Amino acid sequence: MLAVSYDITMRKRAESREHRLTKLYQALSEINQAIVRMGQESELFPLVCRCAVDFGGMRLAFVALLDEDSGLMVPTASYGSRLDYLNGIVISSRADVAEGGGACGTALRENRTVIVSNYLQDPMTLPWREHGKDCGWNSIAAFPIPRNGKPYAVLNVYHEELNAFDREAVSLLEEMSKDISFALDNFDRETSRKAGVELLRLAASVYEASSEAMSVTDADGIILTVNPAFSKVTGYAPEEVIGRSSVILSSGHHDPAFYQAMWEEIYAEGYWQGEIWDKRKNGELYPAWLTINTIFNEDGSVYRRISLFSDVTELKKTEELIWHQANYDSLTGLPNRQMFHDRLEQEIKKSHRANLPMALLFLDLDHFKEVNDTLGHDSGDALLKEAAQRLTSCVRESDTVSRLGGDEFTIILGELDDASNIDRVTQDILKKIAAPFQLTNETAYVTVSIGITLYPEDATTVDALLKNADQAMYAAKNKGRNGYHYFTQSMQQAAQSKLLLLKDLRKALAKKQFRVYYQPIVDLHTNEIHKAEALIRWEHPERGLIGPVDFISLAEETGLIIDIGEWVFQQAIEQVGVWRKTHHAGFQISVNKSPVQFHSKTDKRPSWTMHLDTLALPGQSIVVEITEGLLLSTGSIVTNRLQEFHEAGIQVSLDDFGTGYSSLSYLNKFDIDYLKIDQSFVRNLAPGSSNMALCEAIIVMAHKLGMKVIAEGVETIQQRDLLVMAGCDYGQGFLYSQPVPAEKFEALLNQQKPTAQPLLA
Ligand code: C2E
Ligand code: MG
Ligand code: MG
């Protein structure tokens, strides 16, 4: 009986075991089929749990996923009875906390199956035991499900029986977990394969559509494939280059050292990038921006080299254009100020190295403003262009001619082995610039004033050299223009003392340091003096009496001339009022008026006619002396003021006639009463001389135009006699008197007699 019942029990057990195993096998096969059919990863875990319960005979199954951030194991899928067991359950993956010491955490960490055969006794279950007891658990098992070799999830199964897991069950559940793990890996592989395919497709379309030329060569530089942009840039169809060496693109533009350096870098780094000149199929060279990359085999040998390049011809053109605009003068095409500075710096270095001097010339066209004002800006521009060409033709290729702006030019004569070259070049320039400029409708004449400074003799820096040359140029202007002047140490001192003088000049008027001297203008027919010219003097407390030549231009540059000129005028009208009473009712005083005074827009003071009115003097008391340059000014200011004088009866004298622009047509356009022949013509007056002829011509012409003529600088009787013979109306000069203070002038008037002797020395 016992044996029978034992036998029955054994058989029953064997049957139930077989039943369970059958179910587990069923579960496994179910899962495997599902895996094969499965489209989505998310369906996998619920299925596993269901199979473990429905076919594996488990009461509860759940999959816990590792949350990398918190280290917690989070149940994601579950199936079976007592699902409430999972509510609020805390499972950790960490070994240092109690919740990490259970079957699930251990299985994950150690990547092994963990079996708990007696749930209520095993220390592993401690944190959850109370709750588990409620649910009736007696054995549990945990199976790791790694993903791509890393801890990922754990399948947990729960059973009501003690020792529920025998070897077969365990190995089947292990098998199941492994299959899931394999399935997950497969998912990942598939995803990345798909991504890879997509990437390849993308790469291929980029390759095809890119505007950047691409070619792939093997390790020996044999072209394997090219893209359409390659053909567009190089002119080669794919079949013409595939299988050939990439050397066919080389232009030969670079020297061997260039290619050697490039290849050394490619061999060392696998990479090169830079600008390179290549050759198209039609032989044309072009600049390309090229990048070469290398793909290596696993053993480090070269698999492929990929070249990417684009034709940068247009880009370079724009870059060059921008560079050109920044460095060259757009009108003349000469280097501009910026470029000039760079060149001068370079030339200084070169000269220093070669131990040879260098010259810097500063050029300023004389009377260019007048051409611009009278003939218009287009003509002015044409003249500047032509002048630039003439200047360039005077120097060597290696010398630099620049335009600093306006009518200012510079020339660098570098590395001079013979200083006499400077004179030769300068003479050549003066001659070439003085030649007539044939403009569209007109012929224009200009000259040039040149300042010269030497490196290293005068200065060694860019700024100092430029300042020197500029000063020297002014010296050339002061010498009478159309000439040149070397910079000297004394010029530098002069420039400094000019600054000091200016400081004093600003205070001179307030300190009452100016005086007005008068010089008689003698009627050559009667020898009578009914006219005088007012000439300013500056009584400087330390320097003594300073003549106007030394400060008028300074006063003009600074605008001080406006106040000074006004003061002279005031003195002159007060004086003329006196002499009209004491000496002659028709007495006249000439006052010099600077062009700056005419052009001043800020001059809001009452006009000269109003001043005369206040003193009850007629306009005829005053003659305004102007210079030829003033008449060339365009605009209405000058014309209006001259007109105003004319209407008020104030006469106008054209001073220094013959030294300026001397355009005869202008004499007729304005109401001029007197022409003053410049003293340079009178100085060399001799019978039959060309100056004699000129004076005669001027006098005849002036008379024809209704003007009287005053000869300036009459120093000798011979000069006076020749002028009288030529029909000149008035004479002014040391022969009669120097300019003198008013009291002395009165003495002169009082002793006035018709005589050929000097009236006052
Ligand atoms: P300018 O108007 O042509 O005046 C004639 C200059 O010739 C005066 O020089 C006079 O002293 C000088 N001179 C007269 N007779 C002879 C002679 O026989 N031989 C020589 N060698 N020279 C003679 P100054 O006084 O030195 O004046 C020079 C210039 O300064 C004037 O030339 C005039 O342009 C300017 N200036 C003088 N006073 C004034 C003024 O109040 N205002 C303005 N804006 N300029 C003035
Ligand atoms: Mg004068
Ligand atoms: Mg004069």
CSV table of N, CA and C in Angstrom, one decimal, residues 619-755:
chain,number,residue,atom,x,y,z
A,619,GLY,N,32.9,156.5,-50.9
A,619,GLY,CA,33.5,155.3,-51.3
A,619,GLY,C,34.9,155.5,-52.0
A,620,GLN,N,35.0,156.6,-52.7
A,620,GLN,CA,36.3,156.9,-53.4
A,620,GLN,C,37.5,157.0,-52.5
A,621,SER,N,37.2,157.1,-51.2
A,621,SER,CA,38.4,157.3,-50.2
A,621,SER,C,39.2,156.0,-50.2
A,622,ILE,N,38.6,154.9,-50.6
A,622,ILE,CA,39.3,153.6,-50.4
A,622,ILE,C,39.4,152.9,-51.7
A,623,VAL,N,40.6,152.2,-51.8
A,623,VAL,CA,40.8,151.2,-52.9
A,623,VAL,C,41.0,149.9,-52.3
A,624,VAL,N,40.3,148.9,-52.8
A,624,VAL,CA,40.6,147.5,-52.2
A,624,VAL,C,41.6,146.8,-53.1
A,625,GLU,N,42.7,146.3,-52.6
A,625,GLU,CA,43.6,145.6,-53.4
A,625,GLU,C,43.4,144.0,-53.3
A,626,ILE,N,43.1,143.5,-54.4
A,626,ILE,CA,42.9,142.0,-54.4
A,626,ILE,C,43.9,141.3,-55.3
A,627,THR,N,44.0,140.0,-55.2
A,627,THR,CA,45.0,139.3,-56.1
A,627,THR,C,44.2,138.5,-57.2
A,628,GLU,N,44.9,138.1,-58.2
A,628,GLU,CA,44.3,137.5,-59.3
A,628,GLU,C,43.5,136.2,-59.0
A,629,GLY,N,44.1,135.5,-58.0
A,629,GLY,CA,43.5,134.2,-57.7
A,629,GLY,C,42.1,134.3,-57.2
A,630,LEU,N,41.8,135.4,-56.6
A,630,LEU,CA,40.4,135.7,-56.1
A,630,LEU,C,39.4,135.6,-57.2
A,631,LEU,N,39.8,136.2,-58.3
A,631,LEU,CA,38.8,136.3,-59.4
A,631,LEU,C,38.5,134.9,-60.0
A,632,LEU,N,39.3,133.9,-59.7
A,632,LEU,CA,39.0,132.6,-60.3
A,632,LEU,C,38.0,131.8,-59.4
A,633,SER,N,37.8,132.4,-58.2
A,633,SER,CA,36.8,131.7,-57.4
A,633,SER,C,35.5,131.7,-58.0
A,634,THR,N,34.9,130.5,-58.0
A,634,THR,CA,33.5,130.5,-58.5
A,634,THR,C,32.6,130.8,-57.4
A,635,GLY,N,31.3,130.8,-57.6
A,635,GLY,CA,30.4,131.2,-56.6
A,635,GLY,C,30.1,132.7,-56.5
A,636,SER,N,29.1,133.0,-55.9
A,636,SER,CA,28.6,134.4,-56.0
A,636,SER,C,29.2,135.4,-55.0
A,637,ILE,N,29.9,134.8,-53.9
A,637,ILE,CA,30.3,135.6,-52.8
A,637,ILE,C,31.2,136.8,-53.3
A,638,VAL,N,32.3,136.4,-54.0
A,638,VAL,CA,33.3,137.3,-54.5
A,638,VAL,C,32.6,138.3,-55.4
A,639,THR,N,31.9,137.8,-56.4
A,639,THR,CA,31.2,138.7,-57.4
A,639,THR,C,30.4,139.7,-56.7
A,640,ASN,N,29.6,139.2,-55.7
A,640,ASN,CA,28.7,140.1,-55.0
A,640,ASN,C,29.4,141.2,-54.2
A,641,ARG,N,30.5,140.8,-53.5
A,641,ARG,CA,31.2,141.8,-52.7
A,641,ARG,C,31.9,142.9,-53.6
A,642,LEU,N,32.4,142.4,-54.8
A,642,LEU,CA,33.1,143.3,-55.7
A,642,LEU,C,32.0,144.3,-56.2
A,643,GLN,N,30.9,143.7,-56.5
A,643,GLN,CA,29.7,144.5,-57.0
A,643,GLN,C,29.3,145.6,-56.0
A,644,GLU,N,29.3,145.1,-54.7
A,644,GLU,CA,28.9,146.0,-53.6
A,644,GLU,C,29.9,147.2,-53.5
A,645,PHE,N,31.2,146.9,-53.7
A,645,PHE,CA,32.2,147.9,-53.6
A,645,PHE,C,32.0,148.9,-54.8
A,646,HIS,N,31.7,148.3,-55.9
A,646,HIS,CA,31.6,149.2,-57.1
A,646,HIS,C,30.4,150.1,-57.0
A,647,GLU,N,29.3,149.6,-56.5
A,647,GLU,CA,28.1,150.4,-56.3
A,647,GLU,C,28.4,151.5,-55.3
A,648,ALA,N,29.2,151.3,-54.3
A,648,ALA,CA,29.5,152.2,-53.2
A,648,ALA,C,30.6,153.2,-53.7
A,649,GLY,N,31.1,153.0,-54.9
A,649,GLY,CA,32.2,153.9,-55.3
A,649,GLY,C,33.6,153.5,-54.9
A,650,ILE,N,33.7,152.4,-54.2
A,650,ILE,CA,35.0,151.9,-53.7
A,650,ILE,C,35.7,151.3,-54.9
A,651,GLN,N,36.9,151.7,-55.2
A,651,GLN,CA,37.6,151.2,-56.3
A,651,GLN,C,38.4,149.9,-56.0
A,652,VAL,N,38.7,149.2,-57.1
A,652,VAL,CA,39.4,147.9,-56.9
A,652,VAL,C,40.7,147.9,-57.7
A,653,SER,N,41.7,147.4,-57.0
A,653,SER,CA,43.1,147.3,-57.6
A,653,SER,C,43.4,145.8,-57.7
A,654,LEU,N,44.0,145.4,-58.9
A,654,LEU,CA,44.4,144.1,-59.0
A,654,LEU,C,45.9,144.0,-58.7
A,655,ASP,N,46.3,143.5,-57.6
A,655,ASP,CA,47.7,143.5,-57.1
A,655,ASP,C,48.5,142.5,-57.7
A,656,ASP,N,49.8,142.7,-57.7
A,656,ASP,CA,50.8,141.7,-58.2
A,656,ASP,C,50.5,141.1,-59.6
A,657,PHE,N,50.0,142.0,-60.4
A,657,PHE,CA,49.5,141.5,-61.7
A,657,PHE,C,50.7,140.8,-62.5
A,658,GLY,N,50.4,139.7,-63.1
A,658,GLY,CA,51.4,139.0,-63.9
A,658,GLY,C,52.0,137.8,-63.2
A,659,THR,N,51.8,137.6,-61.9
A,659,THR,CA,52.4,136.5,-61.2
A,659,THR,C,51.4,135.4,-61.0
A,660,GLY,N,50.2,135.6,-61.1
A,660,GLY,CA,49.2,134.5,-60.9
A,660,GLY,C,48.7,133.9,-62.1
A,661,TYR,N,47.5,133.6,-62.1
A,661,TYR,CA,46.8,132.9,-63.2
A,661,TYR,C,46.6,133.7,-64.4
A,662,SER,N,46.6,135.1,-64.2
A,662,SER,CA,46.6,136.1,-65.3
A,662,SER,C,45.7,135.7,-66.5
A,663,SER,N,44.5,135.4,-66.2
A,663,SER,CA,43.6,135.1,-67.3
A,663,SER,C,42.9,136.4,-67.7
A,664,LEU,N,43.2,136.8,-69.0
A,664,LEU,CA,42.8,138.1,-69.4
A,664,LEU,C,41.3,138.2,-69.5
A,665,SER,N,40.6,137.1,-69.8
A,665,SER,CA,39.2,137.2,-69.9
A,665,SER,C,38.5,137.6,-68.5
A,666,TYR,N,39.2,137.4,-67.4
A,666,TYR,CA,38.7,137.7,-66.1
A,666,TYR,C,38.7,139.2,-65.9
A,667,LEU,N,39.7,139.9,-66.5
A,667,LEU,CA,39.8,141.3,-66.3
A,667,LEU,C,38.6,142.0,-66.7
A,668,ASN,N,38.0,141.5,-67.8
A,668,ASN,CA,36.8,142.1,-68.4
A,668,ASN,C,35.6,141.8,-67.6
A,669,LYS,N,35.6,140.7,-67.0
A,669,LYS,CA,34.4,140.2,-66.3
A,669,LYS,C,34.1,141.0,-65.0
A,670,PHE,N,35.1,141.5,-64.4
A,670,PHE,CA,34.9,142.3,-63.1
A,670,PHE,C,35.2,143.7,-63.4
A,671,ASP,N,34.7,144.5,-62.5
A,671,ASP,CA,35.0,146.0,-62.5
A,671,ASP,C,36.3,146.3,-61.8
A,672,ILE,N,37.4,146.3,-62.6
A,672,ILE,CA,38.7,146.6,-62.0
A,672,ILE,C,39.1,148.0,-62.4
A,673,ASP,N,39.6,148.7,-61.4
A,673,ASP,CA,40.0,150.1,-61.7
A,673,ASP,C,41.5,150.3,-62.0
A,674,TYR,N,42.3,149.5,-61.2
A,674,TYR,CA,43.7,149.7,-61.3
A,674,TYR,C,44.4,148.3,-61.5
A,675,LEU,N,45.4,148.3,-62.3
A,675,LEU,CA,46.3,147.1,-62.4
A,675,LEU,C,47.6,147.4,-61.8
A,676,LYS,N,48.1,146.6,-60.8
A,676,LYS,CA,49.4,146.9,-60.3
A,676,LYS,C,50.4,145.9,-60.9
A,677,ILE,N,51.3,146.4,-61.7
A,677,ILE,CA,52.3,145.5,-62.3
A,677,ILE,C,53.2,145.1,-61.2
A,678,ASP,N,53.4,143.8,-61.2
A,678,ASP,CA,54.2,143.2,-60.1
A,678,ASP,C,55.7,143.7,-60.1
A,679,GLN,N,56.3,143.9,-59.0
A,679,GLN,CA,57.6,144.4,-58.9
A,679,GLN,C,58.6,143.5,-59.7
A,680,SER,N,58.3,142.2,-59.8
A,680,SER,CA,59.3,141.4,-60.5
A,680,SER,C,59.5,141.8,-62.0
A,681,PHE,N,58.4,142.4,-62.6
A,681,PHE,CA,58.6,142.9,-64.0
A,681,PHE,C,59.4,144.2,-64.0
A,682,VAL,N,59.1,145.0,-62.9
A,682,VAL,CA,59.7,146.4,-62.9
A,682,VAL,C,61.2,146.2,-62.6
A,683,ARG,N,61.6,145.2,-61.7
A,683,ARG,CA,62.9,145.1,-61.3
A,683,ARG,C,64.0,145.0,-62.4
A,684,ASN,N,63.6,144.2,-63.4
A,684,ASN,CA,64.6,144.1,-64.5
A,684,ASN,C,64.3,144.9,-65.8
A,685,LEU,N,63.6,146.0,-65.5
A,685,LEU,CA,63.2,146.8,-66.6
A,685,LEU,C,64.4,147.4,-67.3
A,686,ALA,N,64.6,147.2,-68.6
A,686,ALA,CA,65.7,147.8,-69.4
A,686,ALA,C,65.1,148.0,-70.8
A,687,PRO,N,65.6,149.1,-71.5
A,687,PRO,CA,65.1,149.3,-72.8
A,687,PRO,C,65.3,148.1,-73.7
A,688,GLY,N,64.2,147.7,-74.4
A,688,GLY,CA,64.3,146.6,-75.3
A,688,GLY,C,64.2,145.2,-74.7
A,689,SER,N,64.1,145.1,-73.3
A,689,SER,CA,64.1,143.8,-72.6
A,689,SER,C,62.6,143.2,-72.8
A,690,SER,N,62.6,142.0,-72.5
A,690,SER,CA,61.3,141.3,-72.6
A,690,SER,C,60.3,141.9,-71.6
A,691,ASN,N,60.9,142.2,-70.4
A,691,ASN,CA,60.0,142.8,-69.4
A,691,ASN,C,59.5,144.1,-69.8
A,692,MET,N,60.3,144.9,-70.5
A,692,MET,CA,59.8,146.2,-71.1
A,692,MET,C,58.6,145.9,-72.0
A,693,ALA,N,58.8,144.9,-72.9
A,693,ALA,CA,57.7,144.6,-73.8
A,693,ALA,C,56.4,144.2,-73.0
A,694,LEU,N,56.6,143.4,-72.0
A,694,LEU,CA,55.5,143.0,-71.2
A,694,LEU,C,54.8,144.1,-70.5
A,695,CYS,N,55.6,145.0,-69.9
A,695,CYS,CA,55.0,146.2,-69.3
A,695,CYS,C,54.2,147.0,-70.2
A,696,GLU,N,54.8,147.3,-71.4
A,696,GLU,CA,54.2,148.1,-72.4
A,696,GLU,C,52.8,147.4,-72.8
A,697,ALA,N,52.9,146.1,-73.0
A,697,ALA,CA,51.7,145.4,-73.4
A,697,ALA,C,50.6,145.5,-72.3
A,698,ILE,N,51.0,145.3,-71.1
A,698,ILE,CA,50.0,145.4,-70.0
A,698,ILE,C,49.4,146.7,-69.9
A,699,ILE,N,50.2,147.8,-70.1
A,699,ILE,CA,49.7,149.2,-70.0
A,699,ILE,C,48.7,149.4,-71.1
A,700,VAL,N,49.1,149.0,-72.3
A,700,VAL,CA,48.2,149.3,-73.5
A,700,VAL,C,46.8,148.6,-73.3
A,701,MET,N,47.0,147.3,-72.9
A,701,MET,CA,45.8,146.5,-72.7
A,701,MET,C,44.9,147.1,-71.6
A,702,ALA,N,45.5,147.4,-70.5
A,702,ALA,CA,44.8,148.0,-69.3
A,702,ALA,C,44.0,149.3,-69.7
A,703,HIS,N,44.7,150.1,-70.5
A,703,HIS,CA,44.1,151.4,-70.9
A,703,HIS,C,42.9,151.1,-71.8
A,704,LYS,N,43.1,150.1,-72.7
A,704,LYS,CA,42.0,149.7,-73.6
A,704,LYS,C,40.8,149.2,-72.8
A,705,LEU,N,41.1,148.6,-71.7
A,705,LEU,CA,40.0,148.1,-70.9
A,705,LEU,C,39.5,149.1,-69.8
A,706,GLY,N,40.0,150.3,-69.9
A,706,GLY,CA,39.6,151.4,-69.1
A,706,GLY,C,40.2,151.4,-67.7
A,707,MET,N,41.4,150.7,-67.6
A,707,MET,CA,42.0,150.7,-66.2
A,707,MET,C,43.2,151.5,-66.2
A,708,LYS,N,43.5,152.0,-65.0
A,708,LYS,CA,44.8,152.7,-64.8
A,708,LYS,C,45.8,151.7,-64.3
A,709,VAL,N,47.1,152.1,-64.6
A,709,VAL,CA,48.2,151.1,-64.2
A,709,VAL,C,49.1,151.7,-63.2
A,710,ILE,N,49.4,150.9,-62.1
A,710,ILE,CA,50.3,151.3,-61.1
A,710,ILE,C,51.5,150.4,-61.2
A,711,ALA,N,52.7,150.9,-61.3
A,711,ALA,CA,53.9,150.0,-61.3
A,711,ALA,C,54.4,149.9,-59.8
A,712,GLU,N,54.6,148.7,-59.4
A,712,GLU,CA,55.1,148.5,-58.0
A,712,GLU,C,56.6,148.3,-58.1
A,713,GLY,N,57.3,148.6,-57.0
A,713,GLY,CA,58.7,148.3,-56.8
A,713,GLY,C,59.6,149.2,-57.7
A,714,VAL,N,59.2,150.5,-57.9
A,714,VAL,CA,60.0,151.4,-58.6
A,714,VAL,C,61.2,151.9,-57.7
A,715,GLU,N,62.4,151.5,-58.1
A,715,GLU,CA,63.5,151.8,-57.2
A,715,GLU,C,64.5,152.8,-57.9
A,716,THR,N,64.5,152.8,-59.2
A,716,THR,CA,65.5,153.7,-59.9
A,716,THR,C,64.8,154.7,-60.8
A,717,ILE,N,65.5,155.7,-61.1
A,717,ILE,CA,65.0,156.8,-62.0
A,717,ILE,C,64.8,156.1,-63.4
A,718,GLN,N,65.8,155.3,-63.8
A,718,GLN,CA,65.6,154.6,-65.1
A,718,GLN,C,64.3,153.9,-65.2
A,719,GLN,N,64.0,153.1,-64.1
A,719,GLN,CA,62.8,152.4,-64.2
A,719,GLN,C,61.6,153.3,-64.3
A,720,ARG,N,61.6,154.4,-63.5
A,720,ARG,CA,60.5,155.3,-63.5
A,720,ARG,C,60.4,155.9,-64.9
A,721,ASP,N,61.5,156.3,-65.5
A,721,ASP,CA,61.5,156.9,-66.9
A,721,ASP,C,60.9,156.0,-67.9
A,722,LEU,N,61.4,154.8,-67.9
A,722,LEU,CA,60.9,153.8,-68.8
A,722,LEU,C,59.4,153.6,-68.7
A,723,LEU,N,58.9,153.6,-67.4
A,723,LEU,CA,57.5,153.4,-67.2
A,723,LEU,C,56.7,154.6,-67.7
A,724,VAL,N,57.3,155.8,-67.4
A,724,VAL,CA,56.6,157.0,-67.9
A,724,VAL,C,56.5,156.9,-69.5
A,725,MET,N,57.6,156.5,-70.1
A,725,MET,CA,57.6,156.4,-71.5
A,725,MET,C,56.5,155.4,-72.0
A,726,ALA,N,56.4,154.3,-71.3
A,726,ALA,CA,55.4,153.3,-71.7
A,726,ALA,C,54.0,153.8,-71.4
A,727,GLY,N,53.8,154.9,-70.8
A,727,GLY,CA,52.5,155.4,-70.5
A,727,GLY,C,51.9,155.0,-69.2
A,728,CYS,N,52.7,154.5,-68.3
A,728,CYS,CA,52.2,154.0,-67.0
A,728,CYS,C,51.7,155.2,-66.2
A,729,ASP,N,50.6,155.0,-65.4
A,729,ASP,CA,49.9,156.1,-64.7
A,729,ASP,C,50.5,156.4,-63.4
A,730,TYR,N,50.8,155.4,-62.6
A,730,TYR,CA,51.3,155.7,-61.2
A,730,TYR,C,52.5,154.8,-60.9
A,731,GLY,N,53.3,155.3,-60.0
A,731,GLY,CA,54.5,154.5,-59.6
A,731,GLY,C,54.5,154.4,-58.0
A,732,GLN,N,55.0,153.3,-57.6
A,732,GLN,CA,55.1,153.1,-56.1
A,732,GLN,C,56.4,152.3,-55.9
A,733,GLY,N,57.2,152.8,-54.9
A,733,GLY,CA,58.5,152.1,-54.7
A,733,GLY,C,59.4,153.0,-53.9
A,734,PHE,N,60.6,152.3,-53.6
A,734,PHE,CA,61.5,152.9,-52.7
A,734,PHE,C,62.1,154.2,-53.3
A,735,LEU,N,62.0,154.3,-54.6
A,735,LEU,CA,62.5,155.6,-55.3
A,735,LEU,C,61.8,156.8,-54.6
A,736,TYR,N,60.5,156.6,-54.3
A,736,TYR,CA,59.8,157.7,-53.7
A,736,TYR,C,59.8,157.6,-52.2
A,737,SER,N,59.5,156.4,-51.7
A,737,SER,CA,59.6,156.3,-50.2
A,737,SER,C,59.3,154.8,-49.8
A,738,GLN,N,59.9,154.4,-48.8
A,738,GLN,CA,59.6,153.1,-48.1
A,738,GLN,C,58.2,153.3,-47.5
A,739,PRO,N,57.5,152.2,-47.2
A,739,PRO,CA,56.3,152.4,-46.4
A,739,PRO,C,56.7,153.0,-45.0
A,740,VAL,N,56.0,154.0,-44.5
A,740,VAL,CA,56.4,154.7,-43.3
A,740,VAL,C,55.2,154.9,-42.4
A,741,PRO,N,55.4,155.2,-41.1
A,741,PRO,CA,54.3,155.5,-40.2
A,741,PRO,C,53.6,156.8,-40.6
A,742,ALA,N,52.4,157.0,-40.2
A,742,ALA,CA,51.6,158.1,-40.6
A,742,ALA,C,52.2,159.5,-40.4
A,743,GLU,N,52.9,159.7,-39.3
A,743,GLU,CA,53.5,161.0,-39.1
A,743,GLU,C,54.6,161.3,-40.1
A,744,LYS,N,55.4,160.2,-40.4
A,744,LYS,CA,56.4,160.4,-41.4
A,744,LYS,C,55.8,160.7,-42.8
A,745,PHE,N,54.7,160.0,-43.0
A,745,PHE,CA,54.1,160.2,-44.3
A,745,PHE,C,53.6,161.6,-44.5
A,746,GLU,N,53.1,162.1,-43.3
A,746,GLU,CA,52.6,163.5,-43.4
A,746,GLU,C,53.8,164.5,-43.7
A,747,ALA,N,54.9,164.2,-43.1
A,747,ALA,CA,56.1,165.0,-43.4
A,747,ALA,C,56.4,165.0,-44.8
A,748,LEU,N,56.2,163.8,-45.4
A,748,LEU,CA,56.5,163.6,-46.8
A,748,LEU,C,55.6,164.4,-47.7
A,749,LEU,N,54.3,164.4,-47.3
A,749,LEU,CA,53.3,165.1,-48.0
A,749,LEU,C,53.6,166.6,-48.0
A,750,ASN,N,54.0,167.0,-46.8
A,750,ASN,CA,54.3,168.5,-46.6
A,750,ASN,C,55.4,169.0,-47.5
A,751,GLN,N,56.4,168.1,-47.6
A,751,GLN,CA,57.6,168.6,-48.4
A,751,GLN,C,57.5,168.2,-49.8
A,752,GLN,N,56.3,167.7,-50.2
A,752,GLN,CA,56.1,167.2,-51.5
A,752,GLN,C,56.3,168.3,-52.6
A,753,LYS,N,57.2,167.9,-53.4
A,753,LYS,CA,57.5,168.8,-54.6
A,753,LYS,C,57.7,167.9,-55.8
A,754,PRO,N,57.4,168.5,-56.9
A,754,PRO,CA,57.6,167.7,-58.2
A,754,PRO,C,59.1,167.5,-58.4
A,755,THR,N,59.6,166.4,-58.0
A,755,THR,CA,61.1,166.2,-58.2
A,755,THR,C,61.4,164.7,-58.5
